[in-house]
Amino acid sequence: MAGRKNNRKSLRDDIIKFAAESYGTSPEYLWRRYPGYAVLRRADNKKWYGIVMDVPRKRLGLSGEGSIDILDIKCGPVLGTSLRMDEGFLPAYHMRRDGWVTVLLDGTVEKETVFSLLEISFELAGTNKRECRRGKERWIIPANPKYYDLPNAFSNEQEIIWKQSNNIAVGDTVYMYGASPFSAVLYKCEATEVDIPFNHVDENLRINRVMRIKLLERFDPSFLTLDRLREHGIETVRGPRRMPESLVYELEGHEESTCLERENDSI
């Protein structure tokens, strides 16, 4: 599907114009650190179907200096595998799945081909097949191993109680951040019961209410490190906080891959 062109002018403006004319999409610029990143989102279900980025060529494994405009699109694992064999396509930048792909916008791939792939991505983002249940809100909550052995707790039980100090609701997703020596998100959980009265006071902690959380997924400590959180504006995790939308975007890729693996395992 790729075709080489002599004109190497970026297709960034063409893509944004096409999305506006075809779907009424206004690009969203969500990262202060990356003002050139433009998110394309469906209006009906708020799902992302594309993101235009300017990325240093070296980060993509490309030769040369400076940055290049790229487009991340949803394409499904089969088409994605095929596209990555063609010139102008790469594994999706900052996405942990086979269902997305990166397209170079330097003219290596024909403009009409890019438009066609964006249409496919838009349609795929409108379907709910293989969609895992997601909570109403997503939170990051710290867990200090000095005070509580969370790995041991989850090795014995799939559901535990945890201090609640904010307005987490039943069905919300809770990502547990392990402090040093991990300094990384270790678990994904779901709040199954909240606002449970609880009375505990010691020299380190006072607890007035707790919630019940169920383990959904374990993460390798190298997956979501503090350095990676900092890329999304999270410098420290000292208390419960809502997850930045830019980070939600990355995690949706990981979760969709997990959904696909679970479905394949069940066949």
PDB file of C-alpha atoms in Angstrom:
ATOM      1  CA  MET A   1       0.000   0.000   0.000  1.00  0.00           C
ATOM      2  CA  ALA A   2       2.998   2.284   0.274  1.00  0.00           C
ATOM      3  CA  GLY A   3       4.314   4.328  -2.607  1.00  0.00           C
ATOM      4  CA  ARG A   4       7.377   6.545  -2.768  1.00  0.00           C
ATOM      5  CA  LYS A   5       6.901  10.201  -3.615  1.00  0.00           C
ATOM      6  CA  ASN A   6       9.400  12.842  -4.599  1.00  0.00           C
ATOM      7  CA  ASN A   7       7.625  15.534  -2.629  1.00  0.00           C
ATOM      8  CA  ARG A   8       8.685  15.196   0.999  1.00  0.00           C
ATOM      9  CA  LYS A   9       6.440  17.931   2.402  1.00  0.00           C
ATOM     10  CA  SER A  10       4.697  16.794   5.586  1.00  0.00           C
ATOM     11  CA  LEU A  11       1.098  15.601   5.269  1.00  0.00           C
ATOM     12  CA  ARG A  12       0.260  16.881   8.779  1.00  0.00           C
ATOM     13  CA  ASP A  13      -2.001  19.725   7.618  1.00  0.00           C
ATOM     14  CA  ASP A  14      -3.673  17.491   5.020  1.00  0.00           C
ATOM     15  CA  ILE A  15      -4.511  14.898   7.688  1.00  0.00           C
ATOM     16  CA  ILE A  16      -5.984  17.446  10.085  1.00  0.00           C
ATOM     17  CA  LYS A  17      -8.007  19.034   7.273  1.00  0.00           C
ATOM     18  CA  PHE A  18      -9.275  15.627   6.132  1.00  0.00           C
ATOM     19  CA  ALA A  19     -10.364  14.715   9.679  1.00  0.00           C
ATOM     20  CA  ALA A  20     -12.177  18.045  10.042  1.00  0.00           C
ATOM     21  CA  GLU A  21     -14.003  17.767   6.720  1.00  0.00           C
ATOM     22  CA  SER A  22     -14.822  14.056   6.995  1.00  0.00           C
ATOM     23  CA  TYR A  23     -15.692  13.705  10.681  1.00  0.00           C
ATOM     24  CA  GLY A  24     -15.940  17.209  12.103  1.00  0.00           C
ATOM     25  CA  THR A  25     -12.858  16.518  14.231  1.00  0.00           C
ATOM     26  CA  SER A  26     -10.985  19.371  15.847  1.00  0.00           C
ATOM     27  CA  PRO A  27      -7.469  18.324  16.883  1.00  0.00           C
ATOM     28  CA  GLU A  28      -6.786  18.290  20.618  1.00  0.00           C
ATOM     29  CA  TYR A  29      -3.398  19.313  21.990  1.00  0.00           C
ATOM     30  CA  LEU A  30      -3.138  17.601  25.379  1.00  0.00           C
ATOM     31  CA  TRP A  31       0.569  17.679  26.228  1.00  0.00           C
ATOM     32  CA  ARG A  32       2.311  20.857  27.328  1.00  0.00           C
ATOM     33  CA  ARG A  33       5.667  19.181  26.785  1.00  0.00           C
ATOM     34  CA  TYR A  34       4.672  18.136  23.263  1.00  0.00           C
ATOM     35  CA  PRO A  35       2.770  21.014  21.661  1.00  0.00           C
ATOM     36  CA  GLY A  36       2.991  19.379  18.233  1.00  0.00           C
ATOM     37  CA  TYR A  37       1.004  16.291  19.252  1.00  0.00           C
ATOM     38  CA  ALA A  38      -2.537  16.523  17.824  1.00  0.00           C
ATOM     39  CA  VAL A  39      -5.116  13.969  18.987  1.00  0.00           C
ATOM     40  CA  LEU A  40      -8.013  12.988  16.690  1.00  0.00           C
ATOM     41  CA  ARG A  41     -11.040  11.776  18.623  1.00  0.00           C
ATOM     42  CA  ARG A  42     -14.497  10.516  17.625  1.00  0.00           C
ATOM     43  CA  ALA A  43     -17.265  12.844  18.789  1.00  0.00           C
ATOM     44  CA  ASP A  44     -19.754  10.068  19.649  1.00  0.00           C
ATOM     45  CA  ASN A  45     -17.771   7.851  22.008  1.00  0.00           C
ATOM     46  CA  LYS A  46     -14.709  10.063  22.659  1.00  0.00           C
ATOM     47  CA  LYS A  47     -12.315   7.343  21.493  1.00  0.00           C
ATOM     48  CA  TRP A  48      -9.097   8.281  19.784  1.00  0.00           C
ATOM     49  CA  TYR A  49      -8.693   7.180  16.182  1.00  0.00           C
ATOM     50  CA  GLY A  50      -5.436   8.947  15.414  1.00  0.00           C
ATOM     51  CA  ILE A  51      -2.681  11.141  16.741  1.00  0.00           C
ATOM     52  CA  VAL A  52      -0.292  13.256  14.700  1.00  0.00           C
ATOM     53  CA  MET A  53       3.130  13.678  16.321  1.00  0.00           C
ATOM     54  CA  ASP A  54       6.486  15.233  15.568  1.00  0.00           C
ATOM     55  CA  VAL A  55       9.116  12.787  16.823  1.00  0.00           C
ATOM     56  CA  PRO A  56      12.927  12.812  16.606  1.00  0.00           C
ATOM     57  CA  ARG A  57      13.978  10.516  13.795  1.00  0.00           C
ATOM     58  CA  LYS A  58      16.435   8.681  16.051  1.00  0.00           C
ATOM     59  CA  ARG A  59      13.625   7.629  18.408  1.00  0.00           C
ATOM     60  CA  LEU A  60      11.988   5.858  15.488  1.00  0.00           C
ATOM     61  CA  GLY A  61      15.200   4.171  14.427  1.00  0.00           C
ATOM     62  CA  LEU A  62      15.446   6.361  11.311  1.00  0.00           C
ATOM     63  CA  SER A  63      18.625   7.853   9.941  1.00  0.00           C
ATOM     64  CA  GLY A  64      19.189  11.575   9.755  1.00  0.00           C
ATOM     65  CA  GLU A  65      18.809  14.478  12.151  1.00  0.00           C
ATOM     66  CA  GLY A  66      15.801  16.434  13.338  1.00  0.00           C
ATOM     67  CA  SER A  67      12.175  15.334  13.727  1.00  0.00           C
ATOM     68  CA  ILE A  68       9.597  13.812  11.412  1.00  0.00           C
ATOM     69  CA  ASP A  69       5.796  14.015  11.452  1.00  0.00           C
ATOM     70  CA  ILE A  70       4.036  10.692  11.989  1.00  0.00           C
ATOM     71  CA  LEU A  71       0.473   9.448  12.398  1.00  0.00           C
ATOM     72  CA  ASP A  72      -0.569   6.674  14.778  1.00  0.00           C
ATOM     73  CA  ILE A  73      -3.716   4.907  13.596  1.00  0.00           C
ATOM     74  CA  LYS A  74      -5.824   1.932  14.666  1.00  0.00           C
ATOM     75  CA  CYS A  75      -5.756  -0.858  12.089  1.00  0.00           C
ATOM     76  CA  GLY A  76      -6.182  -4.245  13.760  1.00  0.00           C
ATOM     77  CA  PRO A  77      -3.435  -6.878  14.175  1.00  0.00           C
ATOM     78  CA  VAL A  78      -3.733  -8.521  10.734  1.00  0.00           C
ATOM     79  CA  LEU A  79      -3.584  -5.326   8.694  1.00  0.00           C
ATOM     80  CA  GLY A  80      -0.964  -3.922  11.059  1.00  0.00           C
ATOM     81  CA  THR A  81       1.354  -6.865  10.457  1.00  0.00           C
ATOM     82  CA  SER A  82       0.975  -6.444   6.697  1.00  0.00           C
ATOM     83  CA  LEU A  83       1.517  -2.682   6.750  1.00  0.00           C
ATOM     84  CA  ARG A  84       4.693  -2.885   8.813  1.00  0.00           C
ATOM     85  CA  MET A  85       6.265  -4.873   5.978  1.00  0.00           C
ATOM     86  CA  ASP A  86       5.885  -1.856   3.669  1.00  0.00           C
ATOM     87  CA  GLU A  87       8.035   1.224   3.450  1.00  0.00           C
ATOM     88  CA  GLY A  88       6.743   4.157   5.436  1.00  0.00           C
ATOM     89  CA  PHE A  89       5.149   2.083   8.221  1.00  0.00           C
ATOM     90  CA  LEU A  90       6.585   1.353  11.660  1.00  0.00           C
ATOM     91  CA  PRO A  91       5.463  -0.283  14.912  1.00  0.00           C
ATOM     92  CA  ALA A  92       3.143   2.158  16.667  1.00  0.00           C
ATOM     93  CA  TYR A  93       5.114   4.781  18.549  1.00  0.00           C
ATOM     94  CA  HIS A  94       4.427   4.598  22.317  1.00  0.00           C
ATOM     95  CA  MET A  95       1.770   1.923  21.798  1.00  0.00           C
ATOM     96  CA  ARG A  96       2.075  -1.602  23.234  1.00  0.00           C
ATOM     97  CA  ARG A  97       0.003  -3.525  20.708  1.00  0.00           C
ATOM     98  CA  ASP A  98      -0.167  -4.933  17.206  1.00  0.00           C
ATOM     99  CA  GLY A  99      -3.502  -3.237  16.516  1.00  0.00           C
ATOM    100  CA  TRP A 100      -1.981   0.190  15.853  1.00  0.00           C
ATOM    101  CA  VAL A 101       0.674   1.324  13.407  1.00  0.00           C
ATOM    102  CA  THR A 102       2.792   4.420  12.792  1.00  0.00           C
ATOM    103  CA  VAL A 103       2.657   6.032   9.348  1.00  0.00           C
ATOM    104  CA  LEU A 104       5.398   8.388   8.191  1.00  0.00           C
ATOM    105  CA  LEU A 105       3.916  11.641   6.947  1.00  0.00           C
ATOM    106  CA  ASP A 106       6.925  12.701   4.869  1.00  0.00           C
ATOM    107  CA  GLY A 107       5.376  11.546   1.596  1.00  0.00           C
ATOM    108  CA  THR A 108       6.781   8.026   1.681  1.00  0.00           C
ATOM    109  CA  VAL A 109       3.181   6.781   1.871  1.00  0.00           C
ATOM    110  CA  GLU A 110       0.720   8.189  -0.664  1.00  0.00           C
ATOM    111  CA  LYS A 111      -1.670  10.778   0.758  1.00  0.00           C
ATOM    112  CA  GLU A 112      -4.757   8.924  -0.427  1.00  0.00           C
ATOM    113  CA  THR A 113      -3.477   5.751   1.226  1.00  0.00           C
ATOM    114  CA  VAL A 114      -3.084   7.601   4.506  1.00  0.00           C
ATOM    115  CA  PHE A 115      -6.636   8.948   4.161  1.00  0.00           C
ATOM    116  CA  SER A 116      -7.966   5.432   3.548  1.00  0.00           C
ATOM    117  CA  LEU A 117      -6.181   4.098   6.621  1.00  0.00           C
ATOM    118  CA  LEU A 118      -7.507   6.966   8.720  1.00  0.00           C
ATOM    119  CA  GLU A 119     -11.024   6.020   7.605  1.00  0.00           C
ATOM    120  CA  ILE A 120     -10.399   2.439   8.742  1.00  0.00           C
ATOM    121  CA  SER A 121      -9.102   3.704  12.079  1.00  0.00           C
ATOM    122  CA  PHE A 122     -12.167   5.904  12.552  1.00  0.00           C
ATOM    123  CA  GLU A 123     -14.487   2.948  11.939  1.00  0.00           C
ATOM    124  CA  LEU A 124     -12.543   0.628  14.245  1.00  0.00           C
ATOM    125  CA  ALA A 125     -12.637   3.200  17.029  1.00  0.00           C
ATOM    126  CA  GLY A 126     -16.427   3.174  16.785  1.00  0.00           C
ATOM    127  CA  THR A 127     -16.797  -0.543  17.487  1.00  0.00           C
ATOM    128  CA  ASN A 128     -17.011  -2.120  20.913  1.00  0.00           C
ATOM    129  CA  LYS A 129     -15.926  -5.655  19.990  1.00  0.00           C
ATOM    130  CA  ARG A 130     -13.345  -7.135  22.321  1.00  0.00           C
ATOM    131  CA  GLU A 131     -13.676  -4.119  24.613  1.00  0.00           C
ATOM    132  CA  CYS A 132     -12.763  -4.809  28.227  1.00  0.00           C
ATOM    133  CA  ARG A 133     -14.823  -3.234  30.970  1.00  0.00           C
ATOM    134  CA  ARG A 134     -13.367   0.091  32.034  1.00  0.00           C
ATOM    135  CA  GLY A 135     -14.134   2.025  35.172  1.00  0.00           C
ATOM    136  CA  LYS A 136     -15.819   5.410  35.215  1.00  0.00           C
ATOM    137  CA  GLU A 137     -12.595   7.060  36.345  1.00  0.00           C
ATOM    138  CA  ARG A 138      -8.957   6.026  36.420  1.00  0.00           C
ATOM    139  CA  TRP A 139      -6.798   6.701  39.460  1.00  0.00           C
ATOM    140  CA  ILE A 140      -3.175   6.272  40.467  1.00  0.00           C
ATOM    141  CA  ILE A 141      -2.720   5.496  44.168  1.00  0.00           C
ATOM    142  CA  PRO A 142       0.587   5.166  46.047  1.00  0.00           C
ATOM    143  CA  ALA A 143       1.510   2.070  48.036  1.00  0.00           C
ATOM    144  CA  ASN A 144       4.553   2.307  50.298  1.00  0.00           C
ATOM    145  CA  PRO A 145       6.157  -1.127  50.789  1.00  0.00           C
ATOM    146  CA  LYS A 146       7.571   0.079  54.122  1.00  0.00           C
ATOM    147  CA  TYR A 147       4.061   0.094  55.551  1.00  0.00           C
ATOM    148  CA  TYR A 148       2.253  -2.594  53.549  1.00  0.00           C
ATOM    149  CA  ASP A 149       3.432  -5.654  51.643  1.00  0.00           C
ATOM    150  CA  LEU A 150       1.151  -5.325  48.618  1.00  0.00           C
ATOM    151  CA  PRO A 151       2.828  -8.066  46.524  1.00  0.00           C
ATOM    152  CA  ASN A 152       2.340 -10.531  49.349  1.00  0.00           C
ATOM    153  CA  ALA A 153      -1.273  -9.429  49.862  1.00  0.00           C
ATOM    154  CA  PHE A 154      -2.134 -10.025  46.204  1.00  0.00           C
ATOM    155  CA  SER A 155      -0.314 -13.351  46.191  1.00  0.00           C
ATOM    156  CA  ASN A 156      -2.771 -14.584  48.819  1.00  0.00           C
ATOM    157  CA  GLU A 157      -5.963 -12.771  47.823  1.00  0.00           C
ATOM    158  CA  GLN A 158      -7.436 -11.387  44.611  1.00  0.00           C
ATOM    159  CA  GLU A 159      -9.487  -8.810  46.533  1.00  0.00           C
ATOM    160  CA  ILE A 160      -8.249  -6.695  49.444  1.00  0.00           C
ATOM    161  CA  ILE A 161      -9.289  -3.610  51.394  1.00  0.00           C
ATOM    162  CA  TRP A 162      -7.363  -0.358  50.976  1.00  0.00           C
ATOM    163  CA  LYS A 163      -7.430   3.062  52.565  1.00  0.00           C
ATOM    164  CA  GLN A 164      -9.818   5.444  50.805  1.00  0.00           C
ATOM    165  CA  SER A 165      -9.140   9.167  51.001  1.00  0.00           C
ATOM    166  CA  ASN A 166     -10.918  10.508  47.945  1.00  0.00           C
ATOM    167  CA  ASN A 167     -14.107  10.068  45.912  1.00  0.00           C
ATOM    168  CA  ILE A 168     -13.360   6.801  44.176  1.00  0.00           C
ATOM    169  CA  ALA A 169     -16.595   5.116  43.078  1.00  0.00           C
ATOM    170  CA  VAL A 170     -17.563   1.501  42.490  1.00  0.00           C
ATOM    171  CA  GLY A 171     -16.333   0.480  39.044  1.00  0.00           C
ATOM    172  CA  ASP A 172     -13.455   2.950  38.961  1.00  0.00           C
ATOM    173  CA  THR A 173     -10.074   1.642  37.859  1.00  0.00           C
ATOM    174  CA  VAL A 174      -7.256   1.948  40.381  1.00  0.00           C
ATOM    175  CA  TYR A 175      -3.589   1.683  39.408  1.00  0.00           C
ATOM    176  CA  MET A 176      -1.381   0.910  42.411  1.00  0.00           C
ATOM    177  CA  TYR A 177       1.981   2.674  42.355  1.00  0.00           C
ATOM    178  CA  GLY A 178       4.704   0.961  44.356  1.00  0.00           C
ATOM    179  CA  ALA A 179       7.149   3.413  45.942  1.00  0.00           C
ATOM    180  CA  SER A 180      10.901   2.750  46.197  1.00  0.00           C
ATOM    181  CA  PRO A 181      12.480   0.322  45.469  1.00  0.00           C
ATOM    182  CA  PHE A 182       9.928  -0.229  42.677  1.00  0.00           C
ATOM    183  CA  SER A 183       9.034   3.356  41.700  1.00  0.00           C
ATOM    184  CA  ALA A 184       6.535   1.994  39.192  1.00  0.00           C
ATOM    185  CA  VAL A 185       2.884   1.075  38.734  1.00  0.00           C
ATOM    186  CA  LEU A 186       2.571  -2.577  39.743  1.00  0.00           C
ATOM    187  CA  TYR A 187      -1.135  -3.438  39.665  1.00  0.00           C
ATOM    188  CA  LYS A 188      -4.361  -2.571  37.956  1.00  0.00           C
ATOM    189  CA  CYS A 189      -7.425  -3.009  40.164  1.00  0.00           C
ATOM    190  CA  GLU A 190     -11.144  -2.289  40.199  1.00  0.00           C
ATOM    191  CA  ALA A 191     -13.020  -0.725  43.093  1.00  0.00           C
ATOM    192  CA  THR A 192     -15.801  -3.155  44.028  1.00  0.00           C
ATOM    193  CA  GLU A 193     -16.995  -1.507  47.269  1.00  0.00           C
ATOM    194  CA  VAL A 194     -16.315   1.965  48.662  1.00  0.00           C
ATOM    195  CA  ASP A 195     -16.843   4.162  51.735  1.00  0.00           C
ATOM    196  CA  ILE A 196     -16.588   1.285  54.183  1.00  0.00           C
ATOM    197  CA  PRO A 197     -16.262   2.639  57.768  1.00  0.00           C
ATOM    198  CA  PHE A 198     -12.938   1.677  59.324  1.00  0.00           C
ATOM    199  CA  ASN A 199     -11.105   2.797  62.436  1.00  0.00           C
ATOM    200  CA  HIS A 200      -7.340   2.468  62.521  1.00  0.00           C
ATOM    201  CA  VAL A 201      -4.685   4.734  64.002  1.00  0.00           C
ATOM    202  CA  ASP A 202      -0.966   4.125  64.455  1.00  0.00           C
ATOM    203  CA  GLU A 203       2.213   6.176  64.302  1.00  0.00           C
ATOM    204  CA  ASN A 204       2.285   6.055  60.528  1.00  0.00           C
ATOM    205  CA  LEU A 205      -1.328   5.999  59.439  1.00  0.00           C
ATOM    206  CA  ARG A 206      -4.863   7.056  60.270  1.00  0.00           C
ATOM    207  CA  ILE A 207      -7.730   5.340  58.422  1.00  0.00           C
ATOM    208  CA  ASN A 208     -11.391   6.340  58.709  1.00  0.00           C
ATOM    209  CA  ARG A 209     -12.756   4.534  55.677  1.00  0.00           C
ATOM    210  CA  VAL A 210     -11.601   1.901  53.230  1.00  0.00           C
ATOM    211  CA  MET A 211     -12.567   0.499  49.869  1.00  0.00           C
ATOM    212  CA  ARG A 212     -12.427  -3.002  48.481  1.00  0.00           C
ATOM    213  CA  ILE A 213     -10.311  -3.426  45.352  1.00  0.00           C
ATOM    214  CA  LYS A 214     -10.045  -6.454  43.059  1.00  0.00           C
ATOM    215  CA  LEU A 215      -6.847  -7.310  41.219  1.00  0.00           C
ATOM    216  CA  LEU A 216      -7.252  -7.223  37.430  1.00  0.00           C
ATOM    217  CA  GLU A 217      -3.695  -7.239  36.125  1.00  0.00           C
ATOM    218  CA  ARG A 218      -0.088  -7.293  37.280  1.00  0.00           C
ATOM    219  CA  PHE A 219       2.566  -5.170  35.568  1.00  0.00           C
ATOM    220  CA  ASP A 220       6.260  -5.749  35.250  1.00  0.00           C
ATOM    221  CA  PRO A 221       8.047  -2.942  37.177  1.00  0.00           C
ATOM    222  CA  SER A 222       9.729  -1.891  33.931  1.00  0.00           C
ATOM    223  CA  PHE A 223       6.389  -1.223  32.185  1.00  0.00           C
ATOM    224  CA  LEU A 224       5.095   1.955  33.848  1.00  0.00           C
ATOM    225  CA  THR A 225       8.030   3.506  35.676  1.00  0.00           C
ATOM    226  CA  LEU A 226       8.206   6.890  37.355  1.00  0.00           C
ATOM    227  CA  ASP A 227      10.268   8.181  34.429  1.00  0.00           C
ATOM    228  CA  ARG A 228       7.461   7.213  32.087  1.00  0.00           C
ATOM    229  CA  LEU A 229       4.891   8.838  34.373  1.00  0.00           C
ATOM    230  CA  ARG A 230       6.938  12.027  34.285  1.00  0.00           C
ATOM    231  CA  GLU A 231       6.508  12.142  30.520  1.00  0.00           C
ATOM    232  CA  HIS A 232       2.817  12.720  31.271  1.00  0.00           C
ATOM    233  CA  GLY A 233       3.325  15.386  33.949  1.00  0.00           C
ATOM    234  CA  ILE A 234       3.311  13.099  37.014  1.00  0.00           C
ATOM    235  CA  GLU A 235       6.445  14.053  38.936  1.00  0.00           C
ATOM    236  CA  THR A 236       5.534  12.231  42.157  1.00  0.00           C
ATOM    237  CA  VAL A 237       2.773   9.966  43.456  1.00  0.00           C
ATOM    238  CA  ARG A 238       2.169  11.045  47.041  1.00  0.00           C
ATOM    239  CA  GLY A 239      -1.600  10.652  47.085  1.00  0.00           C
ATOM    240  CA  PRO A 240      -4.533   9.476  44.951  1.00  0.00           C
ATOM    241  CA  ARG A 241      -4.819  11.355  41.666  1.00  0.00           C
ATOM    242  CA  ARG A 242      -6.740  11.033  38.434  1.00  0.00           C
ATOM    243  CA  MET A 243      -4.774   9.681  35.548  1.00  0.00           C
ATOM    244  CA  PRO A 244      -3.771  12.187  32.820  1.00  0.00           C
ATOM    245  CA  GLU A 245      -5.604  11.649  29.567  1.00  0.00           C
ATOM    246  CA  SER A 246      -2.354  11.279  27.671  1.00  0.00           C
ATOM    247  CA  LEU A 247      -1.436   8.322  29.870  1.00  0.00           C
ATOM    248  CA  VAL A 248      -4.911   6.824  29.464  1.00  0.00           C
ATOM    249  CA  TYR A 249      -4.218   6.793  25.710  1.00  0.00           C
ATOM    250  CA  GLU A 250      -1.100   4.678  26.157  1.00  0.00           C
ATOM    251  CA  LEU A 251      -2.729   2.313  28.623  1.00  0.00           C
ATOM    252  CA  GLU A 252      -5.714   1.763  26.319  1.00  0.00           C
ATOM    253  CA  GLY A 253      -3.261   0.246  23.878  1.00  0.00           C
ATOM    254  CA  HIS A 254      -1.896  -2.131  26.482  1.00  0.00           C
ATOM    255  CA  GLU A 255      -5.394  -3.053  27.674  1.00  0.00           C
ATOM    256  CA  GLU A 256      -6.714  -3.722  24.186  1.00  0.00           C
ATOM    257  CA  SER A 257      -3.818  -6.064  23.609  1.00  0.00           C
ATOM    258  CA  THR A 258      -4.679  -7.838  26.860  1.00  0.00           C
ATOM    259  CA  CYS A 259      -8.330  -8.139  25.806  1.00  0.00           C
ATOM    260  CA  LEU A 260      -7.272  -9.734  22.521  1.00  0.00           C
ATOM    261  CA  GLU A 261      -4.978 -12.183  24.280  1.00  0.00           C
ATOM    262  CA  ARG A 262      -7.770 -13.215  26.657  1.00  0.00           C
ATOM    263  CA  GLU A 263     -10.182 -13.726  23.779  1.00  0.00           C
ATOM    264  CA  ASN A 264      -7.640 -15.824  21.878  1.00  0.00           C
ATOM    265  CA  ASP A 265      -6.979 -17.913  25.000  1.00  0.00           C
ATOM    266  CA  SER A 266     -10.674 -18.663  25.294  1.00  0.00           C
ATOM    267  CA  ILE A 267     -10.959 -20.026  21.742  1.00  0.00           C
TER     268      ILE A 267
END
